[in-house]
Short mmCIF file of C-alpha atoms in Angstrom, two decimals:
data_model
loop_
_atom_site.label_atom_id
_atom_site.label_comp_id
_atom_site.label_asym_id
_atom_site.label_seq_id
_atom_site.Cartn_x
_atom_site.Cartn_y
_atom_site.Cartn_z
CA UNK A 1 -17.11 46.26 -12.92
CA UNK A 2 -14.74 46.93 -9.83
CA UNK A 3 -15.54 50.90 -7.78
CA UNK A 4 -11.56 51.65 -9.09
CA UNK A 5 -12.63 50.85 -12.52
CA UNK A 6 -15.60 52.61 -12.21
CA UNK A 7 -13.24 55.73 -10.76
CA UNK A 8 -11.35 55.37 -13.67
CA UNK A 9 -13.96 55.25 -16.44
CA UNK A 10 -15.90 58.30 -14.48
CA UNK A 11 -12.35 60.32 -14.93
CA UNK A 12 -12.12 59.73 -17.99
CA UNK A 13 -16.05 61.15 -19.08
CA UNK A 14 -15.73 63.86 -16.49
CA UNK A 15 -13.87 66.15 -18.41
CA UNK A 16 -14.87 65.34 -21.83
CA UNK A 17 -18.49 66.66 -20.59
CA UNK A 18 -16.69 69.77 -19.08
CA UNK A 19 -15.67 70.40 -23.13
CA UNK A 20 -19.08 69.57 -24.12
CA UNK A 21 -20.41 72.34 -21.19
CA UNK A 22 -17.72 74.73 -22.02
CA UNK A 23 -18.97 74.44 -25.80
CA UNK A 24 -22.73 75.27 -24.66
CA UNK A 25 -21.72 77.85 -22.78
CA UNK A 26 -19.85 79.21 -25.26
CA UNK A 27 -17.15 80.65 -23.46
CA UNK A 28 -14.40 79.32 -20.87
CA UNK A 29 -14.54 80.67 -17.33
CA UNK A 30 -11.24 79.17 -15.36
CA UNK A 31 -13.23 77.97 -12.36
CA UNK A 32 -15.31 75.54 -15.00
CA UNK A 33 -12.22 74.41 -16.71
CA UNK A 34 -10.66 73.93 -12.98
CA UNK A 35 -13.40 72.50 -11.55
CA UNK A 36 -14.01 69.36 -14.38
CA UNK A 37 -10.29 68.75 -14.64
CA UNK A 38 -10.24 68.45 -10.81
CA UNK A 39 -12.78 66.60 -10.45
CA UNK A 40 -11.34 63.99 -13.32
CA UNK A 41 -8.10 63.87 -11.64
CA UNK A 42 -9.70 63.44 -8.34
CA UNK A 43 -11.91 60.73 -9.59
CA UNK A 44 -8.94 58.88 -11.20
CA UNK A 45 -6.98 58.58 -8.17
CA UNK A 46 -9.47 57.41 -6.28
CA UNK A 47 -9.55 54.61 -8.64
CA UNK A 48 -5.46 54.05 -8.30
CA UNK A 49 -5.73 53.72 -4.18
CA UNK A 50 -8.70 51.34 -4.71
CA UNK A 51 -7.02 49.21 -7.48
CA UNK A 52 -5.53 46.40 -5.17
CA UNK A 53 -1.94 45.39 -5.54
CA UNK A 54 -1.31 43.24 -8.84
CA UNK A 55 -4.95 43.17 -9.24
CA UNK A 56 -6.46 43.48 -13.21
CA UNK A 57 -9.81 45.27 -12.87
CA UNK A 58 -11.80 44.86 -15.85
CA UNK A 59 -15.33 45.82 -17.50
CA UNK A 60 -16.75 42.99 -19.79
CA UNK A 61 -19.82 43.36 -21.42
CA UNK A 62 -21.52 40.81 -24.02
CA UNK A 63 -18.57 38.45 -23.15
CA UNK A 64 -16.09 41.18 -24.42
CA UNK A 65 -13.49 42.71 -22.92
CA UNK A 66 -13.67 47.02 -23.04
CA UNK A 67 -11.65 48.23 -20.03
CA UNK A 68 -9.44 47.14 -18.20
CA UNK A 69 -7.29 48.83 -14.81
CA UNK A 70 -3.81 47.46 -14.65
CA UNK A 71 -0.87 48.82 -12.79
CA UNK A 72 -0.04 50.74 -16.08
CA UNK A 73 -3.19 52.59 -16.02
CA UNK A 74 -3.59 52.76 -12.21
CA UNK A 75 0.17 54.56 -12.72
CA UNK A 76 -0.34 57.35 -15.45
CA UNK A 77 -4.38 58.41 -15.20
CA UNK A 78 -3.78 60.56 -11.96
CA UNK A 79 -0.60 61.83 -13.17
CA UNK A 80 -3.02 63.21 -16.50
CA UNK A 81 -5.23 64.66 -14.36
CA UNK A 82 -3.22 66.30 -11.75
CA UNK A 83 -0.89 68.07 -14.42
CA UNK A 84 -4.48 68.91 -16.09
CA UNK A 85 -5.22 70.99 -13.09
CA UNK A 86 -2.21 72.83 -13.20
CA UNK A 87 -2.46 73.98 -16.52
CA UNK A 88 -6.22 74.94 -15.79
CA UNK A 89 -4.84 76.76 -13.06
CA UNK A 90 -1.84 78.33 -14.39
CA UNK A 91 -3.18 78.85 -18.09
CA UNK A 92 -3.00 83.07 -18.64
CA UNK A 93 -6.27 85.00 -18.74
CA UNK A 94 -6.19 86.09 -21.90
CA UNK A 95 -4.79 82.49 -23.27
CA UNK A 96 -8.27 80.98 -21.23
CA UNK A 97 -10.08 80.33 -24.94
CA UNK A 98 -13.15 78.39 -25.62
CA UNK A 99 -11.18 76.60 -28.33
CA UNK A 100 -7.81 75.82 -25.98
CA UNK A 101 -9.08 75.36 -23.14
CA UNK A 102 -12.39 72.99 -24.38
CA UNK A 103 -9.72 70.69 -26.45
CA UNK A 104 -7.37 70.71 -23.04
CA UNK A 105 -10.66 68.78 -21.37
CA UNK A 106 -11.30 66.51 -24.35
CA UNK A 107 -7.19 65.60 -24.45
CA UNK A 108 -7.40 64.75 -21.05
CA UNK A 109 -10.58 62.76 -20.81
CA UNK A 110 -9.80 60.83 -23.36
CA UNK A 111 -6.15 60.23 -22.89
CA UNK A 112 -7.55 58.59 -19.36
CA UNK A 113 -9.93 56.57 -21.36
CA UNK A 114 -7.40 55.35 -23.78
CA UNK A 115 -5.17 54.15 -20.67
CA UNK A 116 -7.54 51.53 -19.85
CA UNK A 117 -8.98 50.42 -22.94
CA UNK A 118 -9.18 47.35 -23.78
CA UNK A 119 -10.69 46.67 -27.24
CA UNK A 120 -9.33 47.67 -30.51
CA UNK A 121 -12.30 49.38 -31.46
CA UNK A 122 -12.71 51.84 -28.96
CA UNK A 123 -8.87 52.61 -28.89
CA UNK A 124 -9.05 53.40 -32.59
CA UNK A 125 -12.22 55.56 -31.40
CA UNK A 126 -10.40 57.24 -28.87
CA UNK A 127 -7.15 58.32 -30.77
CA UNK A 128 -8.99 59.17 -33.52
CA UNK A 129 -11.27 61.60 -31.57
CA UNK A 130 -7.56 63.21 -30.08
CA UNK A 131 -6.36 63.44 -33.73
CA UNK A 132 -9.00 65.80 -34.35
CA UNK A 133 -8.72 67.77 -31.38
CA UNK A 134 -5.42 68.40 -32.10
CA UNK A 135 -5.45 69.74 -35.29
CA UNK A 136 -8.63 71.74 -33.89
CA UNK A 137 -7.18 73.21 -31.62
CA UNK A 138 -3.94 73.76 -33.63
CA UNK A 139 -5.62 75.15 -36.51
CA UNK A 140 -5.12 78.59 -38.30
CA UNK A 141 -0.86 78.24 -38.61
CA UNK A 142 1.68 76.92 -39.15
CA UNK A 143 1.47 74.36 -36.93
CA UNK A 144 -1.96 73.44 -38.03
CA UNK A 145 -1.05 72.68 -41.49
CA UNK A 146 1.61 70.49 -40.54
CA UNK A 147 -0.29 68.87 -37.94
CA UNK A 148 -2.90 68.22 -40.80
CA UNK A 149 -0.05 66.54 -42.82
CA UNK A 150 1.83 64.48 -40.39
CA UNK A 151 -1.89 63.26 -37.86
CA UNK A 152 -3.27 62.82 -40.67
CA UNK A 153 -0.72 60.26 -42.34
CA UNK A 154 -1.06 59.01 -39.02
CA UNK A 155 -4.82 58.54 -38.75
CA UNK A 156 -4.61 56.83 -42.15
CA UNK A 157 -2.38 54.34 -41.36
CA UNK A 158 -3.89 53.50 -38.09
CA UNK A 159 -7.26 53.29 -39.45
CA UNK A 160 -6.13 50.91 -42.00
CA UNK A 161 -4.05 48.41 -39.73
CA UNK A 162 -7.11 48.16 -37.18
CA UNK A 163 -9.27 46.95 -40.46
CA UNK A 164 -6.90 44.57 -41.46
CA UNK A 165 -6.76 43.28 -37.86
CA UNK A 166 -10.29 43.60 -37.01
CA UNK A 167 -10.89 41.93 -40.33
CA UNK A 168 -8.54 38.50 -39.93
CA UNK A 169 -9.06 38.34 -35.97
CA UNK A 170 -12.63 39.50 -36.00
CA UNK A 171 -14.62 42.61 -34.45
CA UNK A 172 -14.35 40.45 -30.93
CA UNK A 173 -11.33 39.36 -30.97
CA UNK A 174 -9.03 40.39 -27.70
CA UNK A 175 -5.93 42.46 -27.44
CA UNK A 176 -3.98 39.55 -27.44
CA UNK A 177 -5.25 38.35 -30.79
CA UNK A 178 -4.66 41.28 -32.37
CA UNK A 179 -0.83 41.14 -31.12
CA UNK A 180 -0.54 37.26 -32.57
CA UNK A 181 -1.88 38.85 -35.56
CA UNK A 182 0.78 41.92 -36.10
CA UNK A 183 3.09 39.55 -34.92
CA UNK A 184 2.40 37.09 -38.11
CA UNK A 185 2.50 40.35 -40.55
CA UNK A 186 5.61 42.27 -40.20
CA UNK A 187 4.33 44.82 -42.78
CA UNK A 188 1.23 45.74 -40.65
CA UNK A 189 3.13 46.03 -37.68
CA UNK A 190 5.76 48.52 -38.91
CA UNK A 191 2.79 49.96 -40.34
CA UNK A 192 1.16 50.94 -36.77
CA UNK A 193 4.84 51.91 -35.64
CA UNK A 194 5.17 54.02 -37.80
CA UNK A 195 1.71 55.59 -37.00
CA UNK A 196 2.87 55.95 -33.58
CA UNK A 197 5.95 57.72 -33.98
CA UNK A 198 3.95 59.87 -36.67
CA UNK A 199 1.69 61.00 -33.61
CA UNK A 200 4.23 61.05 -31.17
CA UNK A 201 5.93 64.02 -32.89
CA UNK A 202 9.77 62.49 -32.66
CA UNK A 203 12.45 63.62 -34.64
CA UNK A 204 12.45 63.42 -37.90
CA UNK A 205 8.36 63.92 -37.14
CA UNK A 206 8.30 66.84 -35.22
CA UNK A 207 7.59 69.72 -37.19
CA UNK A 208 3.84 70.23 -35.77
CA UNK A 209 4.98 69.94 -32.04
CA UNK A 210 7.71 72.63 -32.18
CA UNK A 211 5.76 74.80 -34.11
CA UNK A 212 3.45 74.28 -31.90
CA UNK A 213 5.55 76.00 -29.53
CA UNK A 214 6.97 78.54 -30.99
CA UNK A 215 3.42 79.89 -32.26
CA UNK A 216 1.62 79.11 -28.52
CA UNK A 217 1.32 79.75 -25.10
CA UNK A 218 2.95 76.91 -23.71
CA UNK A 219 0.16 75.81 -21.06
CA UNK A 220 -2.26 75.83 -24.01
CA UNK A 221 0.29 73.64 -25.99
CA UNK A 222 0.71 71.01 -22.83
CA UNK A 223 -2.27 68.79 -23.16
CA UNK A 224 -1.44 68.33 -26.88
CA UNK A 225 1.95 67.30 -26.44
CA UNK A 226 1.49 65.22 -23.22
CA UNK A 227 0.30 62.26 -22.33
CA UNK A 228 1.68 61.04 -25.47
CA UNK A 229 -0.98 58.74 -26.14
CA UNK A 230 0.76 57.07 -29.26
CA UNK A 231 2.54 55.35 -26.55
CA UNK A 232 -0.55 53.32 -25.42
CA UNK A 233 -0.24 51.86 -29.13
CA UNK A 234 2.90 51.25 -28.64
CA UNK A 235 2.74 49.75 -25.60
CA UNK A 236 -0.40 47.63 -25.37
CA UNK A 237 0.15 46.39 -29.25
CA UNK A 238 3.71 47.13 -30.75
CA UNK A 239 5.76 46.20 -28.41
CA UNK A 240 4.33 42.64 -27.86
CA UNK A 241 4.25 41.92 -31.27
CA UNK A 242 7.70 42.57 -31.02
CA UNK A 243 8.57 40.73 -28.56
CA UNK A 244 7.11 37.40 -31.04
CA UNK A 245 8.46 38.64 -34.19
CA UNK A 246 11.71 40.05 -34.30
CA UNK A 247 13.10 39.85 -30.48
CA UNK A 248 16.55 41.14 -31.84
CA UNK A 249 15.10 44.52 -33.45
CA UNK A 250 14.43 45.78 -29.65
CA UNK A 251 18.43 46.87 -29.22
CA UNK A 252 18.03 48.76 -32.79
CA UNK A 253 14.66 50.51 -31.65
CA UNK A 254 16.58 51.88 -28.63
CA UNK A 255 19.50 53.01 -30.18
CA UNK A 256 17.61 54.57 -32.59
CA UNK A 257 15.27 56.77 -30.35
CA UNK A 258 18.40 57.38 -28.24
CA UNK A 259 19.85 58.91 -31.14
CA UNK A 260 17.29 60.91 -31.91
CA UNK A 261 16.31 62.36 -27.93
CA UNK A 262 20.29 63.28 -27.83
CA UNK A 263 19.82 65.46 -31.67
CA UNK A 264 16.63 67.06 -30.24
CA UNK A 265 17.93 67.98 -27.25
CA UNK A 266 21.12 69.09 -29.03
CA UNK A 267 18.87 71.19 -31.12
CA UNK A 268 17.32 73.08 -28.17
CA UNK A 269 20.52 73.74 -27.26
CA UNK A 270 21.38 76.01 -29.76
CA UNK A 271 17.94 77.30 -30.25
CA UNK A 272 17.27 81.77 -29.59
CA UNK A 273 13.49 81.41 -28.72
CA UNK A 274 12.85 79.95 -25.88
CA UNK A 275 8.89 77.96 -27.52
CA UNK A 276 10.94 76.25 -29.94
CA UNK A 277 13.61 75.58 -27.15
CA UNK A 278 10.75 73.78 -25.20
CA UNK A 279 9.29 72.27 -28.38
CA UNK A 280 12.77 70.57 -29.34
CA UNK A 281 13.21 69.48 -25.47
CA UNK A 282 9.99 67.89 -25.26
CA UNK A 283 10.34 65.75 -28.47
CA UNK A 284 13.66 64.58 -26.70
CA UNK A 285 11.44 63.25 -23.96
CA UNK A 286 9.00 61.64 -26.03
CA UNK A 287 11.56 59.82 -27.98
CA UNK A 288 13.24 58.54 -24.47
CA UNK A 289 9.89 57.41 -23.61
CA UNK A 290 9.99 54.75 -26.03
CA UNK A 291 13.28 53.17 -24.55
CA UNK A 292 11.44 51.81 -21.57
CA UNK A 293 8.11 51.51 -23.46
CA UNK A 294 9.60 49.01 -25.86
CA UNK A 295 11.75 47.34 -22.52
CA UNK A 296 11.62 43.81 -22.72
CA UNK A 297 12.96 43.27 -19.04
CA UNK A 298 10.38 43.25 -16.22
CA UNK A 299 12.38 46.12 -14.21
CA UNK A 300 12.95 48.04 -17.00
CA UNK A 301 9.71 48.06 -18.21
CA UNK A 302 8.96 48.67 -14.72
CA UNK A 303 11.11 51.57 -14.92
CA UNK A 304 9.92 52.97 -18.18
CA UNK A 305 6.18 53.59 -17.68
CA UNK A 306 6.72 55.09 -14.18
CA UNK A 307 9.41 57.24 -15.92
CA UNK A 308 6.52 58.49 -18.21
CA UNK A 309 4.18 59.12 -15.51
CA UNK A 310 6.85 60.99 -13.68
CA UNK A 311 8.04 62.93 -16.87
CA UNK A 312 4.41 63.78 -17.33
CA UNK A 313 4.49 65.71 -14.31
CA UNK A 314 8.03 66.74 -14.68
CA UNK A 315 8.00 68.53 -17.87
CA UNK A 316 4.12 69.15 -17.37
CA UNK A 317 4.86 71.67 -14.35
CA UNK A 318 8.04 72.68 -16.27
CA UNK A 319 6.45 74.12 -19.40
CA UNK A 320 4.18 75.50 -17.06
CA UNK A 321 7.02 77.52 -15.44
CA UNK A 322 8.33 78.34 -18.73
CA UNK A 323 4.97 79.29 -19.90
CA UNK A 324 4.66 81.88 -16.48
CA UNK A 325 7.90 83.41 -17.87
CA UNK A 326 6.00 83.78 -21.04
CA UNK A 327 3.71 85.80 -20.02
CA UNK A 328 5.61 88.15 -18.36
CA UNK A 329 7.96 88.51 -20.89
CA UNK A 330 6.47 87.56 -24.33
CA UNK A 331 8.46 86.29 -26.68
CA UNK A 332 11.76 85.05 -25.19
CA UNK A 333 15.10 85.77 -26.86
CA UNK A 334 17.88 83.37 -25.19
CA UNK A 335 21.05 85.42 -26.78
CA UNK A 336 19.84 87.99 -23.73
CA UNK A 337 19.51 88.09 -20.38
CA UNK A 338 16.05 88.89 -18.97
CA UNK A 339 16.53 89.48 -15.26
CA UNK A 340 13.49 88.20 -14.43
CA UNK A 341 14.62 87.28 -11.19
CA UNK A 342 14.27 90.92 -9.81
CA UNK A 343 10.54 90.67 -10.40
CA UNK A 344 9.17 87.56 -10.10
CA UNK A 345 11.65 85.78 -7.46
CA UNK A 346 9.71 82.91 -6.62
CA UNK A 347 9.03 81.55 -10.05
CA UNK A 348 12.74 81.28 -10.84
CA UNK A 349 13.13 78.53 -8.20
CA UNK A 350 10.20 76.43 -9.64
CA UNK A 351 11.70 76.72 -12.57
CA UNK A 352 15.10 75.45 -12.39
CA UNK A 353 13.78 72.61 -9.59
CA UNK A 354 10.83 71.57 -11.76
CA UNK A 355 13.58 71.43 -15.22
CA UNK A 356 15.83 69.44 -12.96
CA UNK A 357 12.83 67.07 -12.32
CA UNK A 358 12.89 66.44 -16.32
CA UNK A 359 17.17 65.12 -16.59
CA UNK A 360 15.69 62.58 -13.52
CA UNK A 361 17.37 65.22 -11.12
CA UNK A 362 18.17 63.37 -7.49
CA UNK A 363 15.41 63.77 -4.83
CA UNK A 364 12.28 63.50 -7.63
CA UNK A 365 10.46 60.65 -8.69
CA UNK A 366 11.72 60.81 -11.87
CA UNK A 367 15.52 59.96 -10.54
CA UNK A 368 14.00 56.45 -9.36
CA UNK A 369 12.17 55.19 -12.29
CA UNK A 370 15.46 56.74 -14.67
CA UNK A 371 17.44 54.31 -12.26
CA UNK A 372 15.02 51.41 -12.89
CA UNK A 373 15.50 51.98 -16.64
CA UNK A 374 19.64 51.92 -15.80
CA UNK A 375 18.58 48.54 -14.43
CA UNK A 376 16.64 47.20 -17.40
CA UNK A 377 17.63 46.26 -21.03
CA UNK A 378 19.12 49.38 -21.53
CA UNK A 379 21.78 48.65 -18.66
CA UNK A 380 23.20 45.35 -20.32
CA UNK A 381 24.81 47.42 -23.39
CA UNK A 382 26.97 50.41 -22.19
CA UNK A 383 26.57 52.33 -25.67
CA UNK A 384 23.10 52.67 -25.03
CA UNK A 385 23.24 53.23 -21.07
CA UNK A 386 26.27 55.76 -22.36
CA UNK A 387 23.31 57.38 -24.75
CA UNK A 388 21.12 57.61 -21.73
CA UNK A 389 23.13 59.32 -19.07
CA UNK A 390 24.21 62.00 -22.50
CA UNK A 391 20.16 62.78 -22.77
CA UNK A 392 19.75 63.30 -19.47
CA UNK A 393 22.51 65.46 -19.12
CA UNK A 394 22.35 67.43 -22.28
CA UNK A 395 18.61 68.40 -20.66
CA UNK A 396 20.21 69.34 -17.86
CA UNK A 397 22.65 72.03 -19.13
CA UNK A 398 19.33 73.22 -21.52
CA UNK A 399 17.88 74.06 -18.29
CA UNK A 400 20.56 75.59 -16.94
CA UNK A 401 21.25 77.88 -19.53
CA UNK A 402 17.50 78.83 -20.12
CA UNK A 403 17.34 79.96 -16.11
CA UNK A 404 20.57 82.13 -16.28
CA UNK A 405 19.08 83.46 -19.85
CA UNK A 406 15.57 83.98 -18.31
CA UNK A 407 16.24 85.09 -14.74
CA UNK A 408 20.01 86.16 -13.77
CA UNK A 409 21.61 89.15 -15.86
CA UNK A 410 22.46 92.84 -15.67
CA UNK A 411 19.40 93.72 -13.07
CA UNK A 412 17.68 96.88 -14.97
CA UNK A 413 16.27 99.79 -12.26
CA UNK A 414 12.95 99.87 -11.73
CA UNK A 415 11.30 102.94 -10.50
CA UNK A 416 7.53 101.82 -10.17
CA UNK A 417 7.06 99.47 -8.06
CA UNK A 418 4.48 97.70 -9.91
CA UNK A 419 6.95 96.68 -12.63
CA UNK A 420 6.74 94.12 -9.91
CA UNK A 421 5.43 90.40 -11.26
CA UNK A 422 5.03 87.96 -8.70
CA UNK A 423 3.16 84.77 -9.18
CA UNK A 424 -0.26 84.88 -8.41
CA UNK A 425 -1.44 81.90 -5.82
CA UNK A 426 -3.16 80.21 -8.67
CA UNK A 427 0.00 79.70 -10.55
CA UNK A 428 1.80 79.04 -7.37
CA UNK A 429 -0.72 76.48 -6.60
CA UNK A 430 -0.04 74.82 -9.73
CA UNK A 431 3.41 74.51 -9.66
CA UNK A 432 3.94 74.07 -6.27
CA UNK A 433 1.51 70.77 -6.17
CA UNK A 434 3.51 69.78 -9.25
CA UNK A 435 6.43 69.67 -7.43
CA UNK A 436 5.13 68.39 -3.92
CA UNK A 437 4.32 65.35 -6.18
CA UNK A 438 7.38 64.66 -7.83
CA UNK A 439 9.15 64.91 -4.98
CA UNK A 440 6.94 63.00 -2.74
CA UNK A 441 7.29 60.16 -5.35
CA UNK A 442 10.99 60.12 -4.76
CA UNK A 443 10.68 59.57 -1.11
CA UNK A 444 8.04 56.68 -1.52
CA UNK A 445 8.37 55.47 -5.10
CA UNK A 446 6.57 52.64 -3.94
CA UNK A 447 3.69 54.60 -3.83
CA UNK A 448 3.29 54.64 -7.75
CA UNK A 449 1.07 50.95 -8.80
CA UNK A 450 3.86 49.78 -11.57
CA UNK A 451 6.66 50.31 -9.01
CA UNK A 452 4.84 48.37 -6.78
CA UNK A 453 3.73 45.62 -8.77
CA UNK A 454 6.89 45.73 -10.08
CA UNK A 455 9.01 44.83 -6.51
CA UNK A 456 6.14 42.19 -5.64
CA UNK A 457 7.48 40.39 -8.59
CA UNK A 458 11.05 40.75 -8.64
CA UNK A 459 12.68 38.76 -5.74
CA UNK A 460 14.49 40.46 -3.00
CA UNK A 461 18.30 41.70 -4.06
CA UNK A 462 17.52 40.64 -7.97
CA UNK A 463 18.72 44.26 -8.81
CA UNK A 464 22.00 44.07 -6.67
CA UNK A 465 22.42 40.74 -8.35
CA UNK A 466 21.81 41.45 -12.47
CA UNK A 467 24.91 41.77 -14.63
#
């Protein structure tokens, strides 16, 4: 096994024994929490600058395949880890529980470890391990219960579609058996969409996640609603069985998750708190994610998964803003101005930069791989690059209208001075690397290993050249 994969793999366990340390200890002191999530996301990208360019690292033991470090993995582990550390670091004292901030670790090691899996066995380990830190972590409300409901559905049909596969291809069998198999059943493989989309927490499945919320802190909330791990499924298995089976569903698929990202973001645009606001915006971004996950087109597939590495960060150091407002504020009612600005100056700049980051604003990462998804599939049919451009601009006037709600406003007076709430340099810290990142990315987008792999491939003025 390569020293990247070895990085990778050592990301991946670091934090899951920082849960297992912060469960013996029995209580969750920020510098432990910091200090295992930083040294995951540390150990992670050490394994993306050693990954060489193109290059397939992968662990085989007994002849079979486990884990493997492609450009997809190399891509997304270090943005897990480094939006890890900013919730760690910008997570509110009292909001700093055993039970949030042990299942924050466990999300994160093993949504690393599920990015470079390569065995049916241990992804159905893996997923199933996050089900039940979700709905952990989730439990005791409203959100619980109807995380119990809709995972659970979830976990079922999973579970059964890996039997039936494991069971016709055999307990050895490679990925790429498994895909020739769901490929030959159509049932199984809408099956284990469905089971994706069930844990992805789109519309019309997103009761848990905006409860979530509106119930939560939103930095607790983050590492349950991000990475998004049902999209590993989706990519690694779904989408190449689609690709055999039923080439001409793809457009369908995308219009369909279009459809939904443009209701859910029309839905936080009417919403009065801001949690469900957030909740609603972020299962627009999920469902978008799926449009280049499902790309059948090298650039826009391209595209698509550094688009969800860069909306990891993106709304990652977002909620994170929104969650500092939070705390200052409690509960947030948008049919009022809040004036926040007058006390906590700073934080209203990160805010409305780091929301921008999320409708692909110009200047961020995120800008470049939403134009390498303009050049893919999606860019051939103008009712779905149409759809697009109306997500990405409906989240744009959501953010807009939550900064002039949050921060701008009839200024009250404020006769003690330590009304004052400035961000502390933890938070700062946090949001400030956040955004250092993203907008590093879109000066060297390069930088990222799909993007890369990605322009080694495609032939010098193919983009100026596609239809």
């Amino acid at each position: 096994m390569s020293a990247a994969l070895w990085m990778v793999v050592a990301g991946a366990a670091l934090p899951v024994l920082g849960a297992v340390g912060v469960a013996l200890r029995r209580r969750a002191d920020r510098a432990w929490v910091v200090g295992a999530a930083g040294l995951g996301a540390l150990s992670t990208t050490l394994g993306a600058v050693l990954s060489e360019r193109g290059a397939v690292a992968q662990a085989v033991v007994d002849g079979q395949l486990l884990f493997a470090l492609d450009p997809i993995a190399a891509t997304l582990a270090p943005a897990l880890g480094l939006v890890a550390v900013a919730a760690a670091l910008a997570l509110p004292a009292r909001a700093l529980s055993m039970r949030g901030a042990g299942a924050a670790l466990l999300m994160q090691g093993l949504s690393t470890a599920l990015l470079a899996v390569a065995d049916l066995r241990l992804l159905l380990l893996f997923e199933l391990l996050k089900l039940v830190a979700v709905v952990w972590a989730l439990r005791g409300g409203r959100a619980g219960r109807l995380a119990v409901v809709t995972l659970g559905l979830s976990a079922l049909l999973l579970v059964a579609v890996s039997a039936l596969l494991l069971g016709q291809a055999g307990w050895s069998a490679a990925m790429t058996g498994h895909v020739a198999a769901l490929a030959e059943h159509p049932a199984w493989l809408l099956a284990l969409g469905l089971a994706g989309l069930l844990r992805l927490g789109v519309f019309p499945f997103h009761g848990w996640l905006v409860a979530a919320f509106e119930e939560g802190q939103p930095a607790q909330i983050l590492p349950l609603a991000i990475p998004a791990s049902a999209l590993v499924i989706i990519v690694r298995l779904v989408s190449p069985a689609l690709e055999i089976a039923a080439p001409g569903v793809h457009g369908v698929i995308v219009v369909a998750a279009l459809l939904a990202a443009l209701l859910s973001q029309g839905l936080a645009l009417v919403q009065t708190d801001l949690g469900r606001a957030l909740g609603f915006s972020v299962t627009a971004g999920l469902a978008a994610l799926l449009v280049g996950a499902i790309d059948v087109d090298p650039i826009g597939r391209a595209g698509g998964v550094a688009h969800w590495a860069a909306w990891v960060l993106a709304i990652g150091g977002f909620v994170l803003a929104a969650g500092a407002a939070t705390a200052r504020l409690g509960k947030v009612d948008l049919r009022r101005s809040h004036a926040l600005n007058e006390r906590a100056p700073r934080l209203g700049g990160l805010f409305v930069m780091l929301g921008f980051a999320t409708a692909a604003g110009p200047g961020t990462v995120d800008f470049v791989s939403a134009d390498l998804m303009l050049h893919g599939t999606v860019g051939h049919h103008w009712p779905q690059l149409l759809l697009l451009i109306a997500v990405m601009g409906v989240q744009g006037m959501n953010v807009l209208r939550w900064y002039f709600q949050i921060f701008t406003g009839p200024a009250p007076t404020f006769a003690d001075p330590r009304a004052s709430m400035p961000l502390q340099i933890r938070e700062r810290v946090g949001l400030m690397v956040v955004l250092g990142l993203l907008l590093l990315g879109g000066f060297a987008p390069n930088a990222l290993p799909v993007i890369e792999h990605a322009s080694a491939e495609v032939p010098p003025g193919a983009l100026a050249h596609r239809p």
